[in-house]
Coordinates of N, CA and C in Angstrom, one line a residue:
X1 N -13.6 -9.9 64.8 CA -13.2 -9.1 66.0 C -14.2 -9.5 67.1
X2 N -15.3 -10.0 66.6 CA -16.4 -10.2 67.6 C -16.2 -11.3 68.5
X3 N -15.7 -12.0 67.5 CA -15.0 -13.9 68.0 C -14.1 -13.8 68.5
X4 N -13.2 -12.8 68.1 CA -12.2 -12.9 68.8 C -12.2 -12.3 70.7
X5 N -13.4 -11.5 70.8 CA -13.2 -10.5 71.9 C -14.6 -11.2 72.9
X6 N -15.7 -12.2 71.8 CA -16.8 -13.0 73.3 C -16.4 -14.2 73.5
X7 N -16.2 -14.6 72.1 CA -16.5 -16.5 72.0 C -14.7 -17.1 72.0
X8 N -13.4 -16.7 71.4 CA -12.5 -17.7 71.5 C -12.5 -17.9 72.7
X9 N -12.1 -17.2 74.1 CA -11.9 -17.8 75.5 C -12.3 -19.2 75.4
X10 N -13.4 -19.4 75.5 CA -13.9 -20.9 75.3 C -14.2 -21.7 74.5
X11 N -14.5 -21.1 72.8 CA -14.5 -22.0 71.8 C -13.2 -22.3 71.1
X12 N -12.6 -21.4 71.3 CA -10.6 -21.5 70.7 C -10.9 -21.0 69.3
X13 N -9.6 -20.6 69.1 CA -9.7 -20.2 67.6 C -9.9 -20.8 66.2
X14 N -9.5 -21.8 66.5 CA -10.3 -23.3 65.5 C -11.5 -23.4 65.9
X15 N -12.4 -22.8 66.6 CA -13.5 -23.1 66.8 C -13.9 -24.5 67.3
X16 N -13.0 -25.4 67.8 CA -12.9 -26.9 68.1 C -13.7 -27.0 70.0
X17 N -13.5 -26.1 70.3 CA -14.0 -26.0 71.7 C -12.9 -26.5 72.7
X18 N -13.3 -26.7 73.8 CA -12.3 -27.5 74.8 C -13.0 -28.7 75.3
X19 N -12.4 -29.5 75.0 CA -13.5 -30.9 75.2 C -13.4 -31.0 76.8
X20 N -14.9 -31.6 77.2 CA -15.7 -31.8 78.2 C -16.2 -30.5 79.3
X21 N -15.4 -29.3 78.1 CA -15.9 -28.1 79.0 C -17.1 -27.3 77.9
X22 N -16.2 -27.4 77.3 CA -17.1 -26.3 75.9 C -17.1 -26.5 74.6
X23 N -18.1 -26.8 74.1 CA -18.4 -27.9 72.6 C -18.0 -26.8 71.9
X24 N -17.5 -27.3 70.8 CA -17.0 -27.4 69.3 C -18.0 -26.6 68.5
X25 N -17.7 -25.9 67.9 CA -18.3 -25.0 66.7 C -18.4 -25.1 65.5
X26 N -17.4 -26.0 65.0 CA -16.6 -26.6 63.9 C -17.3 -27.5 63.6
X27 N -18.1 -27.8 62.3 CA -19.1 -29.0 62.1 C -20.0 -29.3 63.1
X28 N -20.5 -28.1 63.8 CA -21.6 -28.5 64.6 C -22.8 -27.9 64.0
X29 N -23.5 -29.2 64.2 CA -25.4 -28.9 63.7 C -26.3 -27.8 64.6
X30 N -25.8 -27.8 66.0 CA -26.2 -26.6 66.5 C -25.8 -25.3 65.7
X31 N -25.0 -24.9 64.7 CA -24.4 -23.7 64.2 C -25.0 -23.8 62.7
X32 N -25.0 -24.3 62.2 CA -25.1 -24.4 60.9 C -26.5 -25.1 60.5
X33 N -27.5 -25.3 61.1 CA -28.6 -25.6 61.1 C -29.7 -24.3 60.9
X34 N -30.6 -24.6 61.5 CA -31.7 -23.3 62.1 C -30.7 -22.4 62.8
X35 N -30.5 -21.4 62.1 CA -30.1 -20.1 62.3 C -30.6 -19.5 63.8
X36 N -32.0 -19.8 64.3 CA -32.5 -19.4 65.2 C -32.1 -20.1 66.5
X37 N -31.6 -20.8 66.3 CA -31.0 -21.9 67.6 C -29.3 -21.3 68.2
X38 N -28.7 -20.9 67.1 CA -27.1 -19.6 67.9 C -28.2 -18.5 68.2
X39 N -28.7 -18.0 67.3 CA -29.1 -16.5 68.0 C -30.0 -16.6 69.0
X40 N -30.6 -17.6 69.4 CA -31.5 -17.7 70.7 C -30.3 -17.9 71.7
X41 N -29.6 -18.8 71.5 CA -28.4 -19.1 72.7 C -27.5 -17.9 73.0
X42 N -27.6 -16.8 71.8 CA -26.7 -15.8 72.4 C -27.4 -14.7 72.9
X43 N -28.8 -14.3 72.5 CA -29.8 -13.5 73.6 C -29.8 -14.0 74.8
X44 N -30.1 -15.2 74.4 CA -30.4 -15.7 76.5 C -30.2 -16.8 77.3
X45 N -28.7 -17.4 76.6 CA -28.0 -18.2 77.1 C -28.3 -19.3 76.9
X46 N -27.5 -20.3 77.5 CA -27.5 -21.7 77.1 C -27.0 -23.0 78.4
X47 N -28.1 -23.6 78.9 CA -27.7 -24.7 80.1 C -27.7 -25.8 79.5
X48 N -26.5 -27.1 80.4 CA -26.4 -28.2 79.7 C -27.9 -29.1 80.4
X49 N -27.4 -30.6 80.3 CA -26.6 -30.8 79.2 C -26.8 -30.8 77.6
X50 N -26.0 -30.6 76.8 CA -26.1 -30.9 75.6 C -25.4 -31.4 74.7
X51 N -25.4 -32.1 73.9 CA -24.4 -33.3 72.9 C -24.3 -32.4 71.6
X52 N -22.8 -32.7 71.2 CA -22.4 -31.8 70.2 C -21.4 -32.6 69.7
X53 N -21.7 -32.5 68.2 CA -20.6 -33.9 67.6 C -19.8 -35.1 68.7
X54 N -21.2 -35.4 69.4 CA -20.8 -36.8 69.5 C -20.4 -36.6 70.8
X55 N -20.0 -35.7 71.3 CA -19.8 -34.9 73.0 C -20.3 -34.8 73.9
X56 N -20.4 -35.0 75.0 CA -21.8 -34.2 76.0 C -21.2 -32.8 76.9
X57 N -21.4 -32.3 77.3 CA -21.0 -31.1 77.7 C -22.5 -30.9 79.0
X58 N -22.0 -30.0 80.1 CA -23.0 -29.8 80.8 C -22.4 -28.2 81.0
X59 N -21.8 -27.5 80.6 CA -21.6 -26.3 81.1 C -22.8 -25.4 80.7
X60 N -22.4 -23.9 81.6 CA -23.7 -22.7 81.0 C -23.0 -21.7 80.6
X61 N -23.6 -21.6 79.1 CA -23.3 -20.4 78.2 C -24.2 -19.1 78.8
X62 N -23.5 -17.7 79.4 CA -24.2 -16.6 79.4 C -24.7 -16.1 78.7
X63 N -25.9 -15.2 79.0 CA -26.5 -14.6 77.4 C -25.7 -13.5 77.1
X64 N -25.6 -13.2 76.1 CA -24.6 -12.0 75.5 C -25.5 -10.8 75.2
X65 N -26.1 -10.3 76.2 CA -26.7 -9.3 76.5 C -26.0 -7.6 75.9
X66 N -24.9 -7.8 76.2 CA -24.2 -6.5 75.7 C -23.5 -6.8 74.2
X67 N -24.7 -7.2 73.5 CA -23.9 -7.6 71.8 C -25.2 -6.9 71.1
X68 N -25.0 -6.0 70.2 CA -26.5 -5.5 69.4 C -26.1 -5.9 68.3
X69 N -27.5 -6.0 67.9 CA -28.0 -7.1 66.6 C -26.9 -7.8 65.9
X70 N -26.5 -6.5 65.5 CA -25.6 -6.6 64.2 C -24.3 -6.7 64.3
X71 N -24.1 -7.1 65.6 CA -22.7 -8.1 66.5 C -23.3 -9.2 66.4
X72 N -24.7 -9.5 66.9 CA -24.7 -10.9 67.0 C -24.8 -11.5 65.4
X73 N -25.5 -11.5 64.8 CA -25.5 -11.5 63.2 C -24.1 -11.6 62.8
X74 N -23.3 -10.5 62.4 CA -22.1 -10.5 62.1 C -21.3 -12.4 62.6
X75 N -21.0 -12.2 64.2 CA -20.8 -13.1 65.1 C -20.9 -14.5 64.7
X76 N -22.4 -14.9 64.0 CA -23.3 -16.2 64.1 C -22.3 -16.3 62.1
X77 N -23.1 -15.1 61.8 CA -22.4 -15.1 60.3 C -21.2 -15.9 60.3
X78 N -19.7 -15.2 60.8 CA -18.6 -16.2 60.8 C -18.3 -17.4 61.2
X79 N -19.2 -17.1 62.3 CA -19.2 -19.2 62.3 C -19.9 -19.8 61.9
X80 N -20.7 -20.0 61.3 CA -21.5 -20.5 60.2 C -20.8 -20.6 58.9
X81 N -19.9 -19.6 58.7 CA -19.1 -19.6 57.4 C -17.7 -20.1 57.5
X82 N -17.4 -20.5 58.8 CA -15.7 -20.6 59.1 C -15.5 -21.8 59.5
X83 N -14.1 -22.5 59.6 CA -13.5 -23.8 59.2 C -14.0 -24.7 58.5
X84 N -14.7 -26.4 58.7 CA -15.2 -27.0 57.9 C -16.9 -26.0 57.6
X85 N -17.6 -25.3 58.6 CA -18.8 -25.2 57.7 C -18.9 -24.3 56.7
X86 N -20.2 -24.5 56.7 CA -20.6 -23.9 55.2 C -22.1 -23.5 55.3
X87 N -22.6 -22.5 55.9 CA -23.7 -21.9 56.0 C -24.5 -20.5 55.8
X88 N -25.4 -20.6 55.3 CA -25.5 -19.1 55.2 C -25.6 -17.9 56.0
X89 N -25.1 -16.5 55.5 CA -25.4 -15.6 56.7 C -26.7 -15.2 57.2
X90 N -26.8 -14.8 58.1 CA -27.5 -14.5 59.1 C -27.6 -12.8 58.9
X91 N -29.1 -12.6 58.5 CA -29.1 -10.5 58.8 C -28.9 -10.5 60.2
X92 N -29.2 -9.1 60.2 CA -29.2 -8.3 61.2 C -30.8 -8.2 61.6
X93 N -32.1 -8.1 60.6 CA -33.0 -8.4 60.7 C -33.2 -9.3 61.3
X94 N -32.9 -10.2 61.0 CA -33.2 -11.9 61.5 C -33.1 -11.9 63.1
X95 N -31.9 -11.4 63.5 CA -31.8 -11.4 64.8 C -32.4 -10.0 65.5
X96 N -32.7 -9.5 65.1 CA -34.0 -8.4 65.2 C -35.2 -8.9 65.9
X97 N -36.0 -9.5 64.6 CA -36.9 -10.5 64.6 C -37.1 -11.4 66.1
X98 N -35.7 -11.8 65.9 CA -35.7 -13.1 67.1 C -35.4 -12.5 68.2
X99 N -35.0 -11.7 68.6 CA -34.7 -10.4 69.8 C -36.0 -10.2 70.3
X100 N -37.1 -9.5 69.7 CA -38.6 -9.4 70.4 C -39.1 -10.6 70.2
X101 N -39.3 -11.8 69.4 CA -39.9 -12.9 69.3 C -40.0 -13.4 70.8
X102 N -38.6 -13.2 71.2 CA -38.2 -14.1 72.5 C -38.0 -13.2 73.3
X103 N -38.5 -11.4 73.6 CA -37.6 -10.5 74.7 C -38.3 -11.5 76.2
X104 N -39.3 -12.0 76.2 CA -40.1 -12.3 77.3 C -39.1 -13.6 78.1
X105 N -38.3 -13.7 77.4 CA -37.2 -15.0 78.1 C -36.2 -14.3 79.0
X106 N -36.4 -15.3 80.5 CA -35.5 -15.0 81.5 C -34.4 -16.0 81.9
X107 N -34.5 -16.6 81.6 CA -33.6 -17.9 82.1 C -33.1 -18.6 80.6
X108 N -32.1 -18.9 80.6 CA -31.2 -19.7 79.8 C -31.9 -20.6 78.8
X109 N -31.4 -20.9 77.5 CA -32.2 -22.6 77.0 C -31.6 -23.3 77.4
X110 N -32.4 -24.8 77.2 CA -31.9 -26.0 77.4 C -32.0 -26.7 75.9
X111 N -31.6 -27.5 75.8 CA -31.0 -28.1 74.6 C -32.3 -29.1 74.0
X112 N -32.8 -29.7 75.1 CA -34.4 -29.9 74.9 C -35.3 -28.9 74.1
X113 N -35.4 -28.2 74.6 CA -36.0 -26.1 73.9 C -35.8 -26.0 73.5
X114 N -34.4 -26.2 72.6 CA -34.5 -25.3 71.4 C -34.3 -26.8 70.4
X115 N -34.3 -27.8 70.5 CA -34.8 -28.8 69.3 C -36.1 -29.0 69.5

């Protein structure tokens, strides 16, 4: 319900993205890697450019400011777990954790920052 009501608009429901606007979710190493790399992007956004299966994309992801924890967790959880990936879930702690780790962040990541 969560995917369906922040993230399809732009990632689609195959999670495929729309190419040259909005990368792919679906076998991406951004998702299914360090867990702390979606949940940073969804506290406090995300500027291009950045390459994604093989893509470049320069758009800006907003931070999802009005999602508590256990939306975003939930959220990060099913795409991590849905179409080809295969990753583990994500608590609600976790993104707890990474919520005050990082509350001091005002401006968006860049793709440089968070690898």
């Amino acid at each position: 319900a969560i995917y369906s009501r922040t993230c399809i608009a732009c990632h689609g429901p195959d999670g495929k993205g729309v190419p040259g606007a909005f990368p792919p979710l679906d076998g991406s190493g951004w998702v299914v890697g360090d867990p702390s790399i979606p949940a940073r992007i969804l506290l406090a956004g995300l500027q291009g450019p950045i390459e994604v299966s093989g893509q470049k994309f320069a758009s800006v992801m907003p931070p999802h400011t009005d999602l508590k924890d256990a939306e975003i967790s939930d959220v990060i959880t099913y795409v991590r777990q849905s179409w080809s990936n295969d990753a583990a879930p994500v608590s609600e702690d976790f993104i707890r954790q990474t919520r005050v780790k990082f509350a001091s962040r005002t401006t968006p990541w860049t793709a440089a920052e968070l690898k």
